[in-house]
Short mmCIF file of C-alpha atoms in Angstrom, two decimals:
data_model
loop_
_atom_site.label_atom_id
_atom_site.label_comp_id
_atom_site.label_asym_id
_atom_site.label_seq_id
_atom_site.Cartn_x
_atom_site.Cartn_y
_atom_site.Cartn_z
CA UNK A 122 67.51 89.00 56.75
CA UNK A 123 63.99 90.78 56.96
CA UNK A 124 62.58 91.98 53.77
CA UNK A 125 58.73 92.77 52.56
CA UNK A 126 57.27 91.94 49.00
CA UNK A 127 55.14 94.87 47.69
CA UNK A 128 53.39 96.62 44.56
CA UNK A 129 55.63 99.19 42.66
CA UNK A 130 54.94 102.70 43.12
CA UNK A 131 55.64 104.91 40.63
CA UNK A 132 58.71 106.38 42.86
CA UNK A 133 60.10 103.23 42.87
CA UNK A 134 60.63 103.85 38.88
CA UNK A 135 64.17 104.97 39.14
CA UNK A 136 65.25 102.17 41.18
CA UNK A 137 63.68 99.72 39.07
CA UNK A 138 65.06 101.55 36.10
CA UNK A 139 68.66 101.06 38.35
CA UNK A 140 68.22 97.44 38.49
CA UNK A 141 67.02 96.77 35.03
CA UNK A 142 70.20 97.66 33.78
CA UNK A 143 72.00 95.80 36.71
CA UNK A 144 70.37 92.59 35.03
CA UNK A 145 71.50 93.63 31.49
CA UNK A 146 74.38 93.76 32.06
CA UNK A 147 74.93 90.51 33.95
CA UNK A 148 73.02 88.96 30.34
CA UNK A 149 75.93 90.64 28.65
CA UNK A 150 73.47 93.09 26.87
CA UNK A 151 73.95 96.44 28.16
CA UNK A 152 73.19 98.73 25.11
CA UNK A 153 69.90 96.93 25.02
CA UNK A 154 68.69 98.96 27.54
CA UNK A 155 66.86 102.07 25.78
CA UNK A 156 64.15 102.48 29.02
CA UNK A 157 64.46 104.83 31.76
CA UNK A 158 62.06 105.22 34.86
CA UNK A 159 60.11 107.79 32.45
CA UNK A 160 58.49 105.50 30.38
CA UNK A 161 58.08 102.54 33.24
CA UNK A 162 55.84 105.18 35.17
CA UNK A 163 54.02 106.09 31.40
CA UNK A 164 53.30 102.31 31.31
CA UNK A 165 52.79 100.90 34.73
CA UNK A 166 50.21 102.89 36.64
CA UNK A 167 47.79 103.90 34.24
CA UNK A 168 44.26 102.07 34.03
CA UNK A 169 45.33 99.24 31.44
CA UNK A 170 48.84 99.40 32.61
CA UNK A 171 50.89 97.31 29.89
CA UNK A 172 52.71 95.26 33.48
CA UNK A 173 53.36 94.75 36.84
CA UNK A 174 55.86 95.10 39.29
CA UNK A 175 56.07 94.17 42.99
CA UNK A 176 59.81 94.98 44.66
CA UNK A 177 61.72 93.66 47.43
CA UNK A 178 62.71 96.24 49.85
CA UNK A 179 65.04 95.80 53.12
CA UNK A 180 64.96 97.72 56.33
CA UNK A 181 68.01 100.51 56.47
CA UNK A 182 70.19 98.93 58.78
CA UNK A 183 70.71 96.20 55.85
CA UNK A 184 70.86 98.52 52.39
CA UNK A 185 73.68 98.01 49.67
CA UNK A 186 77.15 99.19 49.98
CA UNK A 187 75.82 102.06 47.68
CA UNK A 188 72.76 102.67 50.08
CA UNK A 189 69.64 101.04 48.16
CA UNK A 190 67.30 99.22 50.11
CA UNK A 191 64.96 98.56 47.12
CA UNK A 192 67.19 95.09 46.11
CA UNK A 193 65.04 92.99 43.93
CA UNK A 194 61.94 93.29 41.48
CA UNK A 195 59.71 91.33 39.61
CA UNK A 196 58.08 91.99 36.40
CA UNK A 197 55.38 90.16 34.71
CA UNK A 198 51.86 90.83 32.64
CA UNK A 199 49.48 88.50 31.93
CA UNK A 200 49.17 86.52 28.43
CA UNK A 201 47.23 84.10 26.56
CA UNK A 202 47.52 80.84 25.31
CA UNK A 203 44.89 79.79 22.87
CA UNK A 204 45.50 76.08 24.26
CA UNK A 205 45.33 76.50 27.69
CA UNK A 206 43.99 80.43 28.44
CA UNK A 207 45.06 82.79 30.90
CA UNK A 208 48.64 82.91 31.69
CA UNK A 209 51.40 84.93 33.79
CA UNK A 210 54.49 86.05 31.65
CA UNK A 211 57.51 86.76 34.18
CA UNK A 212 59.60 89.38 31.87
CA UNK A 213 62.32 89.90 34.59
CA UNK A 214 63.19 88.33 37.91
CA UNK A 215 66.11 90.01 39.42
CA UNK A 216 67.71 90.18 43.39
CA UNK A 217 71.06 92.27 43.89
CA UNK A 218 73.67 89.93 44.00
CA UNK A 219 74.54 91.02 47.50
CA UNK A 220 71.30 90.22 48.70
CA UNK A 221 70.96 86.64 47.39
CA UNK A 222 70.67 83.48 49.44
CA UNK A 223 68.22 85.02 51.83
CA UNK A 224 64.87 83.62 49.94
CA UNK A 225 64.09 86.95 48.16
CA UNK A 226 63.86 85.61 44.68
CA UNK A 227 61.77 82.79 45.96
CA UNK A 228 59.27 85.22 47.71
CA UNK A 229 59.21 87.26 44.51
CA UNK A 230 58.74 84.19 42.44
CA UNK A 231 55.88 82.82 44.59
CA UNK A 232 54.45 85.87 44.87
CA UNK A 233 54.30 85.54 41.18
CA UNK A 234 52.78 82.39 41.29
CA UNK A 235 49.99 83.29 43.58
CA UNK A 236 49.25 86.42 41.05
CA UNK A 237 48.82 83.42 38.21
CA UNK A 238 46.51 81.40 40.45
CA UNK A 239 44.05 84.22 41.98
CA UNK A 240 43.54 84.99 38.49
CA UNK A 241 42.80 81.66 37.29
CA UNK A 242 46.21 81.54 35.12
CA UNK A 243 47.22 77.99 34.62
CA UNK A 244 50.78 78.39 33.30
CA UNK A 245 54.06 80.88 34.45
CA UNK A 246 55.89 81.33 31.41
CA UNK A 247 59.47 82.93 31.08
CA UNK A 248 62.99 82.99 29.15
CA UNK A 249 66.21 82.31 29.89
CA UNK A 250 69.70 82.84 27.86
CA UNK A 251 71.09 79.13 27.38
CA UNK A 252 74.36 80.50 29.02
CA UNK A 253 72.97 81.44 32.49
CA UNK A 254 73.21 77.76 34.03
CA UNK A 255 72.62 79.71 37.54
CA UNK A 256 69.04 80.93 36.41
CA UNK A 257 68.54 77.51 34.51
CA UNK A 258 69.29 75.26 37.61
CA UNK A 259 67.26 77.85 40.15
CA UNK A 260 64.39 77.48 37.79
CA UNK A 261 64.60 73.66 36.61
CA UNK A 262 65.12 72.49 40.32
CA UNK A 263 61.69 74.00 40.89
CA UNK A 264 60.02 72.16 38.02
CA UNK A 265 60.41 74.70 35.37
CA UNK A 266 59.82 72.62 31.78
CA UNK A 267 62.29 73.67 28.96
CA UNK A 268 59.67 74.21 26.19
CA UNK A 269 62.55 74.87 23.64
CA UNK A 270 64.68 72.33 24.66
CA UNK A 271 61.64 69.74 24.98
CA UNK A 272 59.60 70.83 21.84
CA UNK A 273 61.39 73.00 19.85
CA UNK A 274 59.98 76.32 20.18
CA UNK A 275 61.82 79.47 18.73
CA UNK A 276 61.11 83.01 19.29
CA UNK A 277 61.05 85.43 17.02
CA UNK A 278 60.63 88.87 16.54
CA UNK A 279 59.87 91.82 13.89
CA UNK A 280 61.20 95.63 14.68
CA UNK A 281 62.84 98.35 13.01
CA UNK A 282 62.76 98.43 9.44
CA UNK A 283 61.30 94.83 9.13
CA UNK A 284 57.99 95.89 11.76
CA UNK A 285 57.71 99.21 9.44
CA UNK A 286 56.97 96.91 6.25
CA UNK A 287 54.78 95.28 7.79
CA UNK A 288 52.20 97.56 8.85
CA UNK A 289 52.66 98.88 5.38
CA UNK A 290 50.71 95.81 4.16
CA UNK A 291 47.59 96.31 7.05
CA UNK A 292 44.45 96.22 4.53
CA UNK K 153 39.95 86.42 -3.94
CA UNK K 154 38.20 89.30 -2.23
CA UNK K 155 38.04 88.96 1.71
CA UNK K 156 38.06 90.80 4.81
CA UNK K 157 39.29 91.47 8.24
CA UNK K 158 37.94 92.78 10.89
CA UNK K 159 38.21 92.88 15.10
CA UNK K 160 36.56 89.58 16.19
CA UNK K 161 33.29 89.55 17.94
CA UNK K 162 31.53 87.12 20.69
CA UNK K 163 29.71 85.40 18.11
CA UNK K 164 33.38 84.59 16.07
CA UNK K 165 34.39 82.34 18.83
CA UNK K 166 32.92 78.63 17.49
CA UNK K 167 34.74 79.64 14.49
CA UNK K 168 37.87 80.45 16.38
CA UNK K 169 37.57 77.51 18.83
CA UNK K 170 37.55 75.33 15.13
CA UNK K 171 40.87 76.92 13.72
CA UNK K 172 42.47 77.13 16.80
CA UNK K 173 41.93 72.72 16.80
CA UNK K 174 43.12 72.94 13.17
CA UNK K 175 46.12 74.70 13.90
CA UNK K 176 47.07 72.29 16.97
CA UNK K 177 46.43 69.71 14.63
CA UNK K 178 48.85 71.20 12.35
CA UNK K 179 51.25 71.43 14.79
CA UNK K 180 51.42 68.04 15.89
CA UNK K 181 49.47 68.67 19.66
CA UNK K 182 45.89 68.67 19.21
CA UNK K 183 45.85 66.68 22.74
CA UNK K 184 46.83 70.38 24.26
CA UNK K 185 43.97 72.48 23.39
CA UNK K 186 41.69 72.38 26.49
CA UNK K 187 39.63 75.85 25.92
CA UNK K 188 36.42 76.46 23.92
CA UNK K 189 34.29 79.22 22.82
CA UNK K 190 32.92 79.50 26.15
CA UNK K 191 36.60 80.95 27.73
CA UNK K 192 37.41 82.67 24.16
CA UNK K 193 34.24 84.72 25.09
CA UNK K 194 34.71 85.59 28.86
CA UNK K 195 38.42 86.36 28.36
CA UNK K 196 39.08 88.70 25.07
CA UNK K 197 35.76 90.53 25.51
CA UNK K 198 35.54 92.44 28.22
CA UNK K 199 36.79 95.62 29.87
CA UNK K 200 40.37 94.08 30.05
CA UNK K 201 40.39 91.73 27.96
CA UNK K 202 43.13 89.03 27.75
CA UNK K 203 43.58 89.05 24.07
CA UNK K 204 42.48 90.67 20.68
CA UNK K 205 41.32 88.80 17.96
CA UNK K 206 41.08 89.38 14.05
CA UNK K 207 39.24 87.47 11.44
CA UNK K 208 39.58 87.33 7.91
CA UNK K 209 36.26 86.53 6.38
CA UNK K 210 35.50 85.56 2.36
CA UNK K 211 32.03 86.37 0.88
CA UNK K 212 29.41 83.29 0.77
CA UNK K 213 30.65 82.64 -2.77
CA UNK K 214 34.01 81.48 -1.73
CA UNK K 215 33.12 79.73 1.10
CA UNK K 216 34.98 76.87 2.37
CA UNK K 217 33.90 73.00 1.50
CA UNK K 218 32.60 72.55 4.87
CA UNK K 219 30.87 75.98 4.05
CA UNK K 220 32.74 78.01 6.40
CA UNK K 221 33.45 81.95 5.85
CA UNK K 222 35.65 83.10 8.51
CA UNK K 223 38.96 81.48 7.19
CA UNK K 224 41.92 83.13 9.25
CA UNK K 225 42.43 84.60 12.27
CA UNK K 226 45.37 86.41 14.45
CA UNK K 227 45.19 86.11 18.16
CA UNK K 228 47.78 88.85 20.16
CA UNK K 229 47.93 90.73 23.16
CA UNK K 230 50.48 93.61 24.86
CA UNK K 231 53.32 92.88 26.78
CA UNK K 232 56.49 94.57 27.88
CA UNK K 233 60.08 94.52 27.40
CA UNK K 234 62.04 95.93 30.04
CA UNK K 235 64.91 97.20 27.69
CA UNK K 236 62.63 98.56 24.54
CA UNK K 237 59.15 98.85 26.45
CA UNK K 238 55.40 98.54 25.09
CA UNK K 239 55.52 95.25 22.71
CA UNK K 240 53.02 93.05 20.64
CA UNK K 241 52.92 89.53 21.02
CA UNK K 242 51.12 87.48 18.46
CA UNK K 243 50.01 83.92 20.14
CA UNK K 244 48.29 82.34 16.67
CA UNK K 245 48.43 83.60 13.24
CA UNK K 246 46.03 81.14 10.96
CA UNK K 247 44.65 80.64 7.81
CA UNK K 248 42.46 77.96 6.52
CA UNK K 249 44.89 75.69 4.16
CA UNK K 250 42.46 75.80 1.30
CA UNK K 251 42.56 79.82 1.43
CA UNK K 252 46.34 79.90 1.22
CA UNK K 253 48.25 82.00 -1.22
CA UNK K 254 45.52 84.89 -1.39
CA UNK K 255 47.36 87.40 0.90
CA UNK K 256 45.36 86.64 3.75
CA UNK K 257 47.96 85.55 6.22
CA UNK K 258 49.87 88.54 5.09
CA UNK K 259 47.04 91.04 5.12
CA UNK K 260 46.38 89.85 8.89
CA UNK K 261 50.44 90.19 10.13
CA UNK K 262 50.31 93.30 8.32
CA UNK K 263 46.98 94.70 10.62
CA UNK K 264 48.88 93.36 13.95
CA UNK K 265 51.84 95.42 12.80
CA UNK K 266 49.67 98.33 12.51
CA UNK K 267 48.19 97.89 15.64
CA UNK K 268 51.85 97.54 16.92
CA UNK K 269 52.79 100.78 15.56
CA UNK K 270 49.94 102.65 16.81
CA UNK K 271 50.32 101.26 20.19
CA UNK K 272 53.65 102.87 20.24
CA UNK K 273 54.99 99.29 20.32
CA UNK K 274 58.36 98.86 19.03
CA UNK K 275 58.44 95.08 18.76
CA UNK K 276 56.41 92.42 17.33
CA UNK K 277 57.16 88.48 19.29
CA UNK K 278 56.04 85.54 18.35
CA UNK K 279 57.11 81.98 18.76
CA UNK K 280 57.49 79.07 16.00
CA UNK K 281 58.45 75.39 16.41
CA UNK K 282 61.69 74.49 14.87
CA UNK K 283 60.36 71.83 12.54
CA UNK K 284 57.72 74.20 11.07
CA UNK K 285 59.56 75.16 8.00
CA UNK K 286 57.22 76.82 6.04
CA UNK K 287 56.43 79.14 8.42
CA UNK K 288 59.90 79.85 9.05
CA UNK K 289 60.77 81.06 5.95
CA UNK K 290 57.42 83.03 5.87
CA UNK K 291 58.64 84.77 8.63
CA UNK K 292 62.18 85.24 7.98
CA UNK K 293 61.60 86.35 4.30
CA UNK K 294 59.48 89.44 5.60
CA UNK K 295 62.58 90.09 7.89
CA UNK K 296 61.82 88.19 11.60
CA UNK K 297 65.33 87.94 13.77
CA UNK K 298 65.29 84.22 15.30
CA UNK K 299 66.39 85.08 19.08
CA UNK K 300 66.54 81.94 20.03
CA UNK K 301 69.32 81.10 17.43
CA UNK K 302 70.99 84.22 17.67
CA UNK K 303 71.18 85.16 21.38
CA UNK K 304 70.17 81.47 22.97
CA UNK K 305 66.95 82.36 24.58
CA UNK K 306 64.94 79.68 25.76
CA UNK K 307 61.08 79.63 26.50
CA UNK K 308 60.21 78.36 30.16
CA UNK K 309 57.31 77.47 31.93
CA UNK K 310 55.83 76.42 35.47
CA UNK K 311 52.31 74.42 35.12
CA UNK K 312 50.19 72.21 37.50
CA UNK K 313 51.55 70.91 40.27
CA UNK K 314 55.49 72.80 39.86
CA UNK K 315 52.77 76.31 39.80
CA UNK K 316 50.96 75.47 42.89
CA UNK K 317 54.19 74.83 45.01
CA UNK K 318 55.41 77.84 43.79
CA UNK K 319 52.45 79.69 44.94
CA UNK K 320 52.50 78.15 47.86
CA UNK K 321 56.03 79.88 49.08
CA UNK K 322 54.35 83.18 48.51
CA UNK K 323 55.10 85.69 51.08
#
């Protein structure tokens, strides 16, 4: 099947926004989801846009039973690791499931790749649920390292409440 | 103890380049840190920079017994959650043993938090080894969710030669 890899537009918000929730709720998290195409057009396209999206689109004759021919996305931003510098941070990697098996999340993933490198990124970081042995296989068959599994790392996170107390106690 | 914190500046980065070795020594992987001043400087000072950086500094009275003022530091940066949107990241938090207990480490999470907050960020990430106990329940106390226990999400990453291949089946 033909498809092309490009940059996000900010029309393509919705259907990003579409399969962002596609992807929660294959991770089982569904009312997780409090983003709509609003706020990914705020936050992608402005000067210091906080990420960066590139989709997978197919020609008409080959859209979805529901008519999209926008199928996959990638999003990712770039990080920093006070070890080893630049980095890439892959926040979602998603292809409809009807359009799987035809190399689209590998072109989106080595697109991603290729980002990392032309910027002088030595590392592609990610996460995966424990659960999601598809996802874990696609990614350890390609050389992914398990950096909780192998060293123990934990992530953790403030909000709410807990975030509000702490910027109570800025000096 | 009286002491202060303030953004980071070019000059901060020998003292950063020390604590960020002390830390990695802390944590059991000093063998990993392969950056020095001279990438601190060209990546978290310039138009789009890579990171932020704070230091905590003590006045020359205080100083340390290898006569050092700048005794803590918090490195972060921006990144994006596709269900909750614009989020802080906080890659090192630090503070010199010997200055422990003064409200330094707290007085530093507390100015990310801010920073958080005014950025319209509704999360603040981090990650922490499993072993690392006492920052554990430092964390947890001020109210940190553990997502790796709780939901099973494990931290990933391509580097060397798994990156380059991946690059290399960019479209």
């Amino acid at each position: 099947m033909r498809f092309t890899i490009s940059a996000a537009k900010p029309e393509d918000c919705k259907d990003i926004e579409r399969m962002i929730m596609e992807l929660a709720v294959y991770e089982n998290m569904p009312d997780q989801v409090k983003i709509s195409h609003k706020e990914l057009e705020r936050d992608g396209f402005g000067p210091n846009p906080f990420y960066h999206c590139l989709v997978a689109e197919v020609p008409e004759e080959h859209k979805s039973k529901d008519g999209n021919t926008t199928v996959g996305y990638v999003i990712f931003f770039y990080t920093y690791s006070t070890w080893k510098g630049r980095t890439v941070y892959m926040e979602d990697l998603y292809v409809m499931p009807e359009f799987r098996g035809n190399g689209i999340g590998k072109a989106l993933l080595g697109a991603v790749a290729k980002e990392a490198k032309d910027q002088l990124c030595s590392r592609l970081q990610f996460s995966v649920l424990d659960w999601n042995k598809p996802s874990l296989d696609f990614y350890m068959a390609k050389g992914a390292e398990d950096l909780t599994a192998k060293e123990g790392w934990h992530f953790l996170r403030f909000h709410g409440m807990a975030l509000d107390n702490l910027a109570q106690e800025a000096p």
